[in-house]
Amino acid sequence: AQRSAELESAIRGSRGGLGVGRLTKIGTEIKMDLNFPGEVTSKSIKKLRTSSDCVSEDLAKMGVTGALDDDGVAIFWKRTRFEPTSTAAFQEISKGCGVVRVSLLDKETKKDVVVVAAHLKSGNSEKDSRARATQVARIKTWLQANNMLPNAANAHANAHSNNSSPSDSHPKTTEPCVVLCLDANASPFEPSVKVPDRDSKAGGGKERKEEAGADNTLGRLRGFGLRSCWDADLEKARKSGNPFDPVTVNKIRGPLSDQKAKVGQHSCSVIDYVMYSPQACSQVQFALEPVRVGGSKFNAKALACLIPNMEVPSDHYPVAVDLR
């Protein structure tokens, strides 16, 4: 706890100048004891982070081989409330990166629910945005091929409409409720990019044309016929002129990070989403109130609650939404 307080004090005193050298010096001054056997080096930390032999063996039995993204995705459900109606399916959308899907039956409402989880490529460059666009296109093709997306009629209009509130009445439809949960690694304000005309890896190797026009990651996800859990906040900010203040990440990477280009940068924005089919379900509320420290870069309010910390051991805040 004392070292944590010292680190926070050192960061606050840095006035934003957190390069690799400064962060390394902070760690040395505080004498961080990581309690690892042997010498603690960048190489030894990397080895610990990527030692996933047991997981690799299990995935190999499912036919998933090669380089793996150690962030991973998973879906859990309450067995007393939901019953799986299909075997969970996995699809690789880029090297070492995949998406998982499961169909569930709500025992109380007798409603079918399709849950999808994914983790898209990180990075702020145009190249990274293009890579995410390709990943989103492959997810869409995979879901469409398995009839897992909302019917085309009204879906696009519903997904792009910001007129409905989180407390909308329960939609009347026989379609399954589609819920897509993902770390998109892109804010709602990511610049739009155009994508290649063709994606040869989409849909089991079948060549397909991409949709025309430019869009950002959130816009492409809305093209699934889904709404975002952040739409009400986005609309409120647009109408009021006030900043969009919720965040799902609020961190500063240290010198041992694999993402060297981001060391010392303050990441403070929404990049995690719960998307849902508005004609089959509606958002009641956030089950956990979002952390609201966004709106200005590197502000004191955000610095006061950097993560990971003693209360939030992850580098992301949870996004929990009540749907009905």
mmCIF file with all atom_site columns, N, CA, C and O in Angstrom, residues 153-203:
data_model
loop_
_atom_site.group_PDB
_atom_site.id
_atom_site.type_symbol
_atom_site.label_atom_id
_atom_site.label_alt_id
_atom_site.label_comp_id
_atom_site.label_asym_id
_atom_site.label_entity_id
_atom_site.label_seq_id
_atom_site.pdbx_PDB_ins_code
_atom_site.Cartn_x
_atom_site.Cartn_y
_atom_site.Cartn_z
_atom_site.occupancy
_atom_site.B_iso_or_equiv
_atom_site.pdbx_formal_charge
_atom_site.auth_seq_id
_atom_site.auth_comp_id
_atom_site.auth_asym_id
_atom_site.auth_atom_id
_atom_site.pdbx_PDB_model_num
ATOM 1   N N  . ALA A 1 153 ? -34.573 -6.099  -42.062 1.00 0.00 ? 153 ALA A N  1
ATOM 2   C CA . ALA A 1 153 ? -35.660 -5.122  -41.981 1.00 0.00 ? 153 ALA A CA 1
ATOM 3   C C  . ALA A 1 153 ? -35.610 -4.338  -40.680 1.00 0.00 ? 153 ALA A C  1
ATOM 4   O O  . ALA A 1 153 ? -35.672 -4.915  -39.601 1.00 0.00 ? 153 ALA A O  1
ATOM 5   N N  . ASN A 1 154 ? -35.466 -3.044  -40.772 1.00 0.00 ? 154 ASN A N  1
ATOM 6   C CA . ASN A 1 154 ? -35.461 -2.105  -39.630 1.00 0.00 ? 154 ASN A CA 1
ATOM 7   C C  . ASN A 1 154 ? -34.219 -2.207  -38.753 1.00 0.00 ? 154 ASN A C  1
ATOM 8   O O  . ASN A 1 154 ? -34.009 -1.351  -37.894 1.00 0.00 ? 154 ASN A O  1
ATOM 9   N N  . ALA A 1 155 ? -33.401 -3.229  -38.918 1.00 0.00 ? 155 ALA A N  1
ATOM 10  C CA . ALA A 1 155 ? -32.250 -3.403  -38.024 1.00 0.00 ? 155 ALA A CA 1
ATOM 11  C C  . ALA A 1 155 ? -31.280 -2.246  -38.156 1.00 0.00 ? 155 ALA A C  1
ATOM 12  O O  . ALA A 1 155 ? -30.801 -1.689  -37.167 1.00 0.00 ? 155 ALA A O  1
ATOM 13  N N  . HIS A 1 156 ? -30.974 -1.862  -39.402 1.00 0.00 ? 156 HIS A N  1
ATOM 14  C CA . HIS A 1 156 ? -30.006 -0.791  -39.620 1.00 0.00 ? 156 HIS A CA 1
ATOM 15  C C  . HIS A 1 156 ? -30.516 0.525   -39.042 1.00 0.00 ? 156 HIS A C  1
ATOM 16  O O  . HIS A 1 156 ? -29.795 1.242   -38.349 1.00 0.00 ? 156 HIS A O  1
ATOM 17  N N  . ALA A 1 157 ? -31.785 0.832   -39.259 1.00 0.00 ? 157 ALA A N  1
ATOM 18  C CA . ALA A 1 157 ? -32.363 2.076   -38.741 1.00 0.00 ? 157 ALA A CA 1
ATOM 19  C C  . ALA A 1 157 ? -32.397 2.077   -37.228 1.00 0.00 ? 157 ALA A C  1
ATOM 20  O O  . ALA A 1 157 ? -32.073 3.073   -36.580 1.00 0.00 ? 157 ALA A O  1
ATOM 21  N N  . ASN A 1 158 ? -32.758 0.951   -36.635 1.00 0.00 ? 158 ASN A N  1
ATOM 22  C CA . ASN A 1 158 ? -32.805 0.858   -35.170 1.00 0.00 ? 158 ASN A CA 1
ATOM 23  C C  . ASN A 1 158 ? -31.435 1.042   -34.556 1.00 0.00 ? 158 ASN A C  1
ATOM 24  O O  . ASN A 1 158 ? -31.266 1.694   -33.534 1.00 0.00 ? 158 ASN A O  1
ATOM 25  N N  . ALA A 1 159 ? -30.432 0.440   -35.172 1.00 0.00 ? 159 ALA A N  1
ATOM 26  C CA . ALA A 1 159 ? -29.078 0.497   -34.623 1.00 0.00 ? 159 ALA A CA 1
ATOM 27  C C  . ALA A 1 159 ? -28.515 1.900   -34.680 1.00 0.00 ? 159 ALA A C  1
ATOM 28  O O  . ALA A 1 159 ? -27.737 2.300   -33.815 1.00 0.00 ? 159 ALA A O  1
ATOM 29  N N  . HIS A 1 160 ? -28.899 2.685   -35.720 1.00 0.00 ? 160 HIS A N  1
ATOM 30  C CA . HIS A 1 160 ? -28.349 4.026   -35.871 1.00 0.00 ? 160 HIS A CA 1
ATOM 31  C C  . HIS A 1 160 ? -29.219 5.097   -35.225 1.00 0.00 ? 160 HIS A C  1
ATOM 32  O O  . HIS A 1 160 ? -28.847 6.269   -35.185 1.00 0.00 ? 160 HIS A O  1
ATOM 33  N N  . SER A 1 161 ? -30.363 4.702   -34.695 1.00 0.00 ? 161 SER A N  1
ATOM 34  C CA . SER A 1 161 ? -31.244 5.683   -34.065 1.00 0.00 ? 161 SER A CA 1
ATOM 35  C C  . SER A 1 161 ? -30.807 5.958   -32.636 1.00 0.00 ? 161 SER A C  1
ATOM 36  O O  . SER A 1 161 ? -30.504 5.057   -31.882 1.00 0.00 ? 161 SER A O  1
ATOM 37  N N  . ASN A 1 162 ? -30.769 7.236   -32.258 1.00 0.00 ? 162 ASN A N  1
ATOM 38  C CA . ASN A 1 162 ? -30.436 7.611   -30.883 1.00 0.00 ? 162 ASN A CA 1
ATOM 39  C C  . ASN A 1 162 ? -31.658 8.149   -30.154 1.00 0.00 ? 162 ASN A C  1
ATOM 40  O O  . ASN A 1 162 ? -31.551 8.802   -29.131 1.00 0.00 ? 162 ASN A O  1
ATOM 41  N N  . ASN A 1 163 ? -32.841 7.873   -30.706 1.00 0.00 ? 163 ASN A N  1
ATOM 42  C CA . ASN A 1 163 ? -34.058 8.416   -30.104 1.00 0.00 ? 163 ASN A CA 1
ATOM 43  C C  . ASN A 1 163 ? -34.562 7.595   -28.930 1.00 0.00 ? 163 ASN A C  1
ATOM 44  O O  . ASN A 1 163 ? -35.297 8.090   -28.090 1.00 0.00 ? 163 ASN A O  1
ATOM 45  N N  . SER A 1 164 ? -34.198 6.323   -28.896 1.00 0.00 ? 164 SER A N  1
ATOM 46  C CA . SER A 1 164 ? -34.689 5.469   -27.815 1.00 0.00 ? 164 SER A CA 1
ATOM 47  C C  . SER A 1 164 ? -33.833 5.614   -26.574 1.00 0.00 ? 164 SER A C  1
ATOM 48  O O  . SER A 1 164 ? -32.636 5.836   -26.661 1.00 0.00 ? 164 SER A O  1
ATOM 49  N N  . SER A 1 165 ? -34.452 5.494   -25.430 1.00 0.00 ? 165 SER A N  1
ATOM 50  C CA . SER A 1 165 ? -33.740 5.622   -24.159 1.00 0.00 ? 165 SER A CA 1
ATOM 51  C C  . SER A 1 165 ? -33.492 4.244   -23.581 1.00 0.00 ? 165 SER A C  1
ATOM 52  O O  . SER A 1 165 ? -34.098 3.263   -23.991 1.00 0.00 ? 165 SER A O  1
ATOM 53  N N  . PRO A 1 166 ? -32.575 4.132   -22.586 1.00 0.00 ? 166 PRO A N  1
ATOM 54  C CA . PRO A 1 166 ? -32.306 2.843   -21.969 1.00 0.00 ? 166 PRO A CA 1
ATOM 55  C C  . PRO A 1 166 ? -33.536 2.201   -21.350 1.00 0.00 ? 166 PRO A C  1
ATOM 56  O O  . PRO A 1 166 ? -33.566 0.993   -21.145 1.00 0.00 ? 166 PRO A O  1
ATOM 57  N N  . SER A 1 167 ? -34.578 2.975   -21.038 1.00 0.00 ? 167 SER A N  1
ATOM 58  C CA . SER A 1 167 ? -35.758 2.414   -20.391 1.00 0.00 ? 167 SER A CA 1
ATOM 59  C C  . SER A 1 167 ? -36.899 2.143   -21.374 1.00 0.00 ? 167 SER A C  1
ATOM 60  O O  . SER A 1 167 ? -38.058 2.112   -21.007 1.00 0.00 ? 167 SER A O  1
ATOM 61  N N  . ASP A 1 168 ? -36.576 1.963   -22.666 1.00 0.00 ? 168 ASP A N  1
ATOM 62  C CA . ASP A 1 168 ? -37.595 1.677   -23.672 1.00 0.00 ? 168 ASP A CA 1
ATOM 63  C C  . ASP A 1 168 ? -38.396 0.441   -23.281 1.00 0.00 ? 168 ASP A C  1
ATOM 64  O O  . ASP A 1 168 ? -37.905 -0.457  -22.605 1.00 0.00 ? 168 ASP A O  1
ATOM 65  N N  . SER A 1 169 ? -39.643 0.381   -23.759 1.00 0.00 ? 169 SER A N  1
ATOM 66  C CA . SER A 1 169 ? -40.466 -0.787  -23.481 1.00 0.00 ? 169 SER A CA 1
ATOM 67  C C  . SER A 1 169 ? -39.871 -2.022  -24.135 1.00 0.00 ? 169 SER A C  1
ATOM 68  O O  . SER A 1 169 ? -39.127 -1.924  -25.101 1.00 0.00 ? 169 SER A O  1
ATOM 69  N N  . HIS A 1 170 ? -40.207 -3.179  -23.589 1.00 0.00 ? 170 HIS A N  1
ATOM 70  C CA . HIS A 1 170 ? -39.665 -4.436  -24.073 1.00 0.00 ? 170 HIS A CA 1
ATOM 71  C C  . HIS A 1 170 ? -40.067 -4.650  -25.528 1.00 0.00 ? 170 HIS A C  1
ATOM 72  O O  . HIS A 1 170 ? -41.245 -4.686  -25.857 1.00 0.00 ? 170 HIS A O  1
ATOM 73  N N  . PRO A 1 171 ? -39.098 -4.800  -26.453 1.00 0.00 ? 171 PRO A N  1
ATOM 74  C CA . PRO A 1 171 ? -39.425 -5.002  -27.859 1.00 0.00 ? 171 PRO A CA 1
ATOM 75  C C  . PRO A 1 171 ? -40.227 -6.286  -28.061 1.00 0.00 ? 171 PRO A C  1
ATOM 76  O O  . PRO A 1 171 ? -40.041 -7.277  -27.366 1.00 0.00 ? 171 PRO A O  1
ATOM 77  N N  . LYS A 1 172 ? -41.132 -6.256  -29.040 1.00 0.00 ? 172 LYS A N  1
ATOM 78  C CA . LYS A 1 172 ? -41.946 -7.422  -29.362 1.00 0.00 ? 172 LYS A CA 1
ATOM 79  C C  . LYS A 1 172 ? -41.387 -8.060  -30.626 1.00 0.00 ? 172 LYS A C  1
ATOM 80  O O  . LYS A 1 172 ? -41.533 -7.515  -31.729 1.00 0.00 ? 172 LYS A O  1
ATOM 81  N N  . THR A 1 173 ? -40.746 -9.206  -30.527 1.00 0.00 ? 173 THR A N  1
ATOM 82  C CA . THR A 1 173 ? -40.186 -9.897  -31.670 1.00 0.00 ? 173 THR A CA 1
ATOM 83  C C  . THR A 1 173 ? -39.894 -11.336 -31.290 1.00 0.00 ? 173 THR A C  1
ATOM 84  O O  . THR A 1 173 ? -39.708 -11.661 -30.113 1.00 0.00 ? 173 THR A O  1
ATOM 85  N N  . THR A 1 174 ? -39.862 -12.185 -32.303 1.00 0.00 ? 174 THR A N  1
ATOM 86  C CA . THR A 1 174 ? -39.516 -13.590 -32.069 1.00 0.00 ? 174 THR A CA 1
ATOM 87  C C  . THR A 1 174 ? -38.040 -13.838 -32.354 1.00 0.00 ? 174 THR A C  1
ATOM 88  O O  . THR A 1 174 ? -37.562 -14.955 -32.178 1.00 0.00 ? 174 THR A O  1
ATOM 89  N N  . GLU A 1 175 ? -37.329 -12.802 -32.796 1.00 0.00 ? 175 GLU A N  1
ATOM 90  C CA . GLU A 1 175 ? -35.907 -12.952 -33.087 1.00 0.00 ? 175 GLU A CA 1
ATOM 91  C C  . GLU A 1 175 ? -35.120 -13.161 -31.790 1.00 0.00 ? 175 GLU A C  1
ATOM 92  O O  . GLU A 1 175 ? -35.503 -12.664 -30.731 1.00 0.00 ? 175 GLU A O  1
ATOM 93  N N  . PRO A 1 176 ? -33.984 -13.868 -31.871 1.00 0.00 ? 176 PRO A N  1
ATOM 94  C CA . PRO A 1 176 ? -33.146 -14.003 -30.677 1.00 0.00 ? 176 PRO A CA 1
ATOM 95  C C  . PRO A 1 176 ? -32.511 -12.678 -30.311 1.00 0.00 ? 176 PRO A C  1
ATOM 96  O O  . PRO A 1 176 ? -32.298 -11.818 -31.178 1.00 0.00 ? 176 PRO A O  1
ATOM 97  N N  . CYS A 1 177 ? -32.247 -12.492 -29.046 1.00 0.00 ? 177 CYS A N  1
ATOM 98  C CA . CYS A 1 177 ? -31.524 -11.312 -28.579 1.00 0.00 ? 177 CYS A CA 1
ATOM 99  C C  . CYS A 1 177 ? -30.043 -11.545 -28.827 1.00 0.00 ? 177 CYS A C  1
ATOM 100 O O  . CYS A 1 177 ? -29.462 -12.492 -28.293 1.00 0.00 ? 177 CYS A O  1
ATOM 101 N N  . VAL A 1 178 ? -29.433 -10.725 -29.654 1.00 0.00 ? 178 VAL A N  1
ATOM 102 C CA . VAL A 1 178 ? -28.012 -10.846 -29.966 1.00 0.00 ? 178 VAL A CA 1
ATOM 103 C C  . VAL A 1 178 ? -27.236 -9.860  -29.102 1.00 0.00 ? 178 VAL A C  1
ATOM 104 O O  . VAL A 1 178 ? -27.539 -8.660  -29.099 1.00 0.00 ? 178 VAL A O  1
ATOM 105 N N  . VAL A 1 179 ? -26.258 -10.346 -28.354 1.00 0.00 ? 179 VAL A N  1
ATOM 106 C CA . VAL A 1 179 ? -25.440 -9.505  -27.485 1.00 0.00 ? 179 VAL A CA 1
ATOM 107 C C  . VAL A 1 179 ? -23.971 -9.708  -27.861 1.00 0.00 ? 179 VAL A C  1
ATOM 108 O O  . VAL A 1 179 ? -23.465 -10.831 -27.815 1.00 0.00 ? 179 VAL A O  1
ATOM 109 N N  . LEU A 1 180 ? -23.321 -8.637  -28.261 1.00 0.00 ? 180 LEU A N  1
ATOM 110 C CA . LEU A 1 180 ? -21.905 -8.675  -28.632 1.00 0.00 ? 180 LEU A CA 1
ATOM 111 C C  . LEU A 1 180 ? -21.111 -7.882  -27.607 1.00 0.00 ? 180 LEU A C  1
ATOM 112 O O  . LEU A 1 180 ? -21.323 -6.679  -27.438 1.00 0.00 ? 180 LEU A O  1
ATOM 113 N N  . CYS A 1 181 ? -20.222 -8.550  -26.894 1.00 0.00 ? 181 CYS A N  1
ATOM 114 C CA . CYS A 1 181 ? -19.377 -7.905  -25.876 1.00 0.00 ? 181 CYS A CA 1
ATOM 115 C C  . CYS A 1 181 ? -17.937 -7.917  -26.384 1.00 0.00 ? 181 CYS A C  1
ATOM 116 O O  . CYS A 1 181 ? -17.435 -8.970  -26.755 1.00 0.00 ? 181 CYS A O  1
ATOM 117 N N  . LEU A 1 182 ? -17.307 -6.767  -26.391 1.00 0.00 ? 182 LEU A N  1
ATOM 118 C CA . LEU A 1 182 ? -15.944 -6.773  -26.930 1.00 0.00 ? 182 LEU A CA 1
ATOM 119 C C  . LEU A 1 182 ? -15.099 -5.609  -26.441 1.00 0.00 ? 182 LEU A C  1
ATOM 120 O O  . LEU A 1 182 ? -15.605 -4.546  -26.082 1.00 0.00 ? 182 LEU A O  1
ATOM 121 N N  . ASP A 1 183 ? -13.802 -5.895  -26.404 1.00 0.00 ? 183 ASP A N  1
ATOM 122 C CA . ASP A 1 183 ? -12.791 -4.855  -26.285 1.00 0.00 ? 183 ASP A CA 1
ATOM 123 C C  . ASP A 1 183 ? -12.468 -4.475  -27.725 1.00 0.00 ? 183 ASP A C  1
ATOM 124 O O  . ASP A 1 183 ? -11.779 -5.208  -28.432 1.00 0.00 ? 183 ASP A O  1
ATOM 125 N N  . ALA A 1 184 ? -13.008 -3.347  -28.179 1.00 0.00 ? 184 ALA A N  1
ATOM 126 C CA . ALA A 1 184 ? -12.832 -2.941  -29.571 1.00 0.00 ? 184 ALA A CA 1
ATOM 127 C C  . ALA A 1 184 ? -11.542 -2.173  -29.798 1.00 0.00 ? 184 ALA A C  1
ATOM 128 O O  . ALA A 1 184 ? -11.141 -1.950  -30.946 1.00 0.00 ? 184 ALA A O  1
ATOM 129 N N  . ASN A 1 185 ? -10.876 -1.755  -28.706 1.00 0.00 ? 185 ASN A N  1
ATOM 130 C CA . ASN A 1 185 ? -9.642  -0.983  -28.825 1.00 0.00 ? 185 ASN A CA 1
ATOM 131 C C  . ASN A 1 185 ? -9.814  0.252   -29.707 1.00 0.00 ? 185 ASN A C  1
ATOM 132 O O  . ASN A 1 185 ? -8.870  0.683   -30.377 1.00 0.00 ? 185 ASN A O  1
ATOM 133 N N  . ALA A 1 186 ? -11.009 0.804   -29.709 1.00 0.00 ? 186 ALA A N  1
ATOM 134 C CA . ALA A 1 186 ? -11.296 1.998   -30.512 1.00 0.00 ? 186 ALA A CA 1
ATOM 135 C C  . ALA A 1 186 ? -12.366 2.816   -29.807 1.00 0.00 ? 186 ALA A C  1
ATOM 136 O O  . ALA A 1 186 ? -13.374 2.271   -29.374 1.00 0.00 ? 186 ALA A O  1
ATOM 137 N N  . SER A 1 187 ? -12.165 4.109   -29.709 1.00 0.00 ? 187 SER A N  1
ATOM 138 C CA . SER A 1 187 ? -13.147 4.976   -29.073 1.00 0.00 ? 187 SER A CA 1
ATOM 139 C C  . SER A 1 187 ? -14.285 5.282   -30.045 1.00 0.00 ? 187 SER A C  1
ATOM 140 O O  . SER A 1 187 ? -14.134 5.084   -31.262 1.00 0.00 ? 187 SER A O  1
ATOM 141 N N  . PRO A 1 188 ? -15.406 5.777   -29.547 1.00 0.00 ? 188 PRO A N  1
ATOM 142 C CA . PRO A 1 188 ? -16.501 6.146   -30.443 1.00 0.00 ? 188 PRO A CA 1
ATOM 143 C C  . PRO A 1 188 ? -16.111 7.245   -31.428 1.00 0.00 ? 188 PRO A C  1
ATOM 144 O O  . PRO A 1 188 ? -16.759 7.436   -32.456 1.00 0.00 ? 188 PRO A O  1
ATOM 145 N N  . PHE A 1 189 ? -15.015 7.971   -31.116 1.00 0.00 ? 189 PHE A N  1
ATOM 146 C CA . PHE A 1 189 ? -14.594 9.105   -31.926 1.00 0.00 ? 189 PHE A CA 1
ATOM 147 C C  . PHE A 1 189 ? -13.391 8.769   -32.810 1.00 0.00 ? 189 PHE A C  1
ATOM 148 O O  . PHE A 1 189 ? -12.735 9.664   -33.343 1.00 0.00 ? 189 PHE A O  1
ATOM 149 N N  . GLU A 1 190 ? -13.113 7.495   -32.968 1.00 0.00 ? 190 GLU A N  1
ATOM 150 C CA . GLU A 1 190 ? -12.050 7.050   -33.874 1.00 0.00 ? 190 GLU A CA 1
ATOM 151 C C  . GLU A 1 190 ? -12.323 7.580   -35.281 1.00 0.00 ? 190 GLU A C  1
ATOM 152 O O  . GLU A 1 190 ? -13.454 7.509   -35.764 1.00 0.00 ? 190 GLU A O  1
ATOM 153 N N  . PRO A 1 191 ? -11.312 8.111   -35.978 1.00 0.00 ? 191 PRO A N  1
ATOM 154 C CA . PRO A 1 191 ? -11.531 8.590   -37.354 1.00 0.00 ? 191 PRO A CA 1
ATOM 155 C C  . PRO A 1 191 ? -11.984 7.459   -38.276 1.00 0.00 ? 191 PRO A C  1
ATOM 156 O O  . PRO A 1 191 ? -11.606 6.304   -38.095 1.00 0.00 ? 191 PRO A O  1
ATOM 157 N N  . SER A 1 192 ? -12.811 7.796   -39.244 1.00 0.00 ? 192 SER A N  1
ATOM 158 C CA . SER A 1 192 ? -13.281 6.816   -40.221 1.00 0.00 ? 192 SER A CA 1
ATOM 159 C C  . SER A 1 192 ? -12.161 6.452   -41.189 1.00 0.00 ? 192 SER A C  1
ATOM 160 O O  . SER A 1 192 ? -11.303 7.276   -41.495 1.00 0.00 ? 192 SER A O  1
ATOM 161 N N  . VAL A 1 193 ? -12.175 5.212   -41.642 1.00 0.00 ? 193 VAL A N  1
ATOM 162 C CA . VAL A 1 193 ? -11.207 4.759   -42.638 1.00 0.00 ? 193 VAL A CA 1
ATOM 163 C C  . VAL A 1 193 ? -11.935 3.953   -43.699 1.00 0.00 ? 193 VAL A C  1
ATOM 164 O O  . VAL A 1 193 ? -12.979 3.359   -43.445 1.00 0.00 ? 193 VAL A O  1
ATOM 165 N N  . LYS A 1 194 ? -11.379 3.937   -44.894 1.00 0.00 ? 194 LYS A N  1
ATOM 166 C CA . LYS A 1 194 ? -11.886 3.073   -45.945 1.00 0.00 ? 194 LYS A CA 1
ATOM 167 C C  . LYS A 1 194 ? -11.161 1.738   -45.854 1.00 0.00 ? 194 LYS A C  1
ATOM 168 O O  . LYS A 1 194 ? -10.021 1.671   -45.403 1.00 0.00 ? 194 LYS A O  1
ATOM 169 N N  . VAL A 1 195 ? -11.828 0.679   -46.291 1.00 0.00 ? 195 VAL A N  1
ATOM 170 C CA . VAL A 1 195 ? -11.245 -0.655  -46.210 1.00 0.00 ? 195 VAL A CA 1
ATOM 171 C C  . VAL A 1 195 ? -11.007 -1.197  -47.609 1.00 0.00 ? 195 VAL A C  1
ATOM 172 O O  . VAL A 1 195 ? -11.562 -0.687  -48.587 1.00 0.00 ? 195 VAL A O  1
ATOM 173 N N  . PRO A 1 196 ? -10.176 -2.237  -47.751 1.00 0.00 ? 196 PRO A N  1
ATOM 174 C CA . PRO A 1 196 ? -9.945  -2.835  -49.068 1.00 0.00 ? 196 PRO A CA 1
ATOM 175 C C  . PRO A 1 196 ? -11.243 -3.325  -49.690 1.00 0.00 ? 196 PRO A C  1
ATOM 176 O O  . PRO A 1 196 ? -12.215 -3.623  -49.001 1.00 0.00 ? 196 PRO A O  1
ATOM 177 N N  . ASP A 1 197 ? -11.240 -3.416  -51.012 1.00 0.00 ? 197 ASP A N  1
ATOM 178 C CA . ASP A 1 197 ? -12.442 -3.848  -51.730 1.00 0.00 ? 197 ASP A CA 1
ATOM 179 C C  . ASP A 1 197 ? -12.793 -5.289  -51.442 1.00 0.00 ? 197 ASP A C  1
ATOM 180 O O  . ASP A 1 197 ? -13.944 -5.679  -51.478 1.00 0.00 ? 197 ASP A O  1
ATOM 181 N N  . ARG A 1 198 ? -11.774 -6.112  -51.149 1.00 0.00 ? 198 ARG A N  1
ATOM 182 C CA . ARG A 1 198 ? -12.043 -7.533  -50.961 1.00 0.00 ? 198 ARG A CA 1
ATOM 183 C C  . ARG A 1 198 ? -11.334 -8.070  -49.715 1.00 0.00 ? 198 ARG A C  1
ATOM 184 O O  . ARG A 1 198 ? -10.274 -7.590  -49.349 1.00 0.00 ? 198 ARG A O  1
ATOM 185 N N  . ASP A 1 199 ? -11.959 -9.047  -49.093 1.00 0.00 ? 199 ASP A N  1
ATOM 186 C CA . ASP A 1 199 ? -11.406 -9.711  -47.915 1.00 0.00 ? 199 ASP A CA 1
ATOM 187 C C  . ASP A 1 199 ? -11.411 -11.206 -48.203 1.00 0.00 ? 199 ASP A C  1
ATOM 188 O O  . ASP A 1 199 ? -12.435 -11.867 -48.088 1.00 0.00 ? 199 ASP A O  1
ATOM 189 N N  . SER A 1 200 ? -10.265 -11.738 -48.603 1.00 0.00 ? 200 SER A N  1
ATOM 190 C CA . SER A 1 200 ? -10.208 -13.123 -49.072 1.00 0.00 ? 200 SER A CA 1
ATOM 191 C C  . SER A 1 200 ? -10.349 -14.137 -47.955 1.00 0.00 ? 200 SER A C  1
ATOM 192 O O  . SER A 1 200 ? -10.548 -15.317 -48.194 1.00 0.00 ? 200 SER A O  1
ATOM 193 N N  . LYS A 1 201 ? -10.235 -13.687 -46.683 1.00 0.00 ? 201 LYS A N  1
ATOM 194 C CA . LYS A 1 201 ? -10.278 -14.654 -45.581 1.00 0.00 ? 201 LYS A CA 1
ATOM 195 C C  . LYS A 1 201 ? -11.642 -14.709 -44.907 1.00 0.00 ? 201 LYS A C  1
ATOM 196 O O  . LYS A 1 201 ? -11.840 -15.488 -43.998 1.00 0.00 ? 201 LYS A O  1
ATOM 197 N N  . ALA A 1 202 ? -12.554 -13.876 -45.308 1.00 0.00 ? 202 ALA A N  1
ATOM 198 C CA . ALA A 1 202 ? -13.860 -13.841 -44.649 1.00 0.00 ? 202 ALA A CA 1
ATOM 199 C C  . ALA A 1 202 ? -14.708 -15.027 -45.058 1.00 0.00 ? 202 ALA A C  1
ATOM 200 O O  . ALA A 1 202 ? -14.660 -15.481 -46.191 1.00 0.00 ? 202 ALA A O  1
ATOM 201 N N  . GLY A 1 203 ? -15.488 -15.533 -44.113 1.00 0.00 ? 203 GLY A N  1
ATOM 202 C CA . GLY A 1 203 ? -16.447 -16.580 -44.417 1.00 0.00 ? 203 GLY A CA 1
ATOM 203 C C  . GLY A 1 203 ? -15.819 -17.865 -44.883 1.00 0.00 ? 203 GLY A C  1
ATOM 204 O O  . GLY A 1 203 ? -16.169 -18.415 -45.926 1.00 0.00 ? 203 GLY A O  1
#
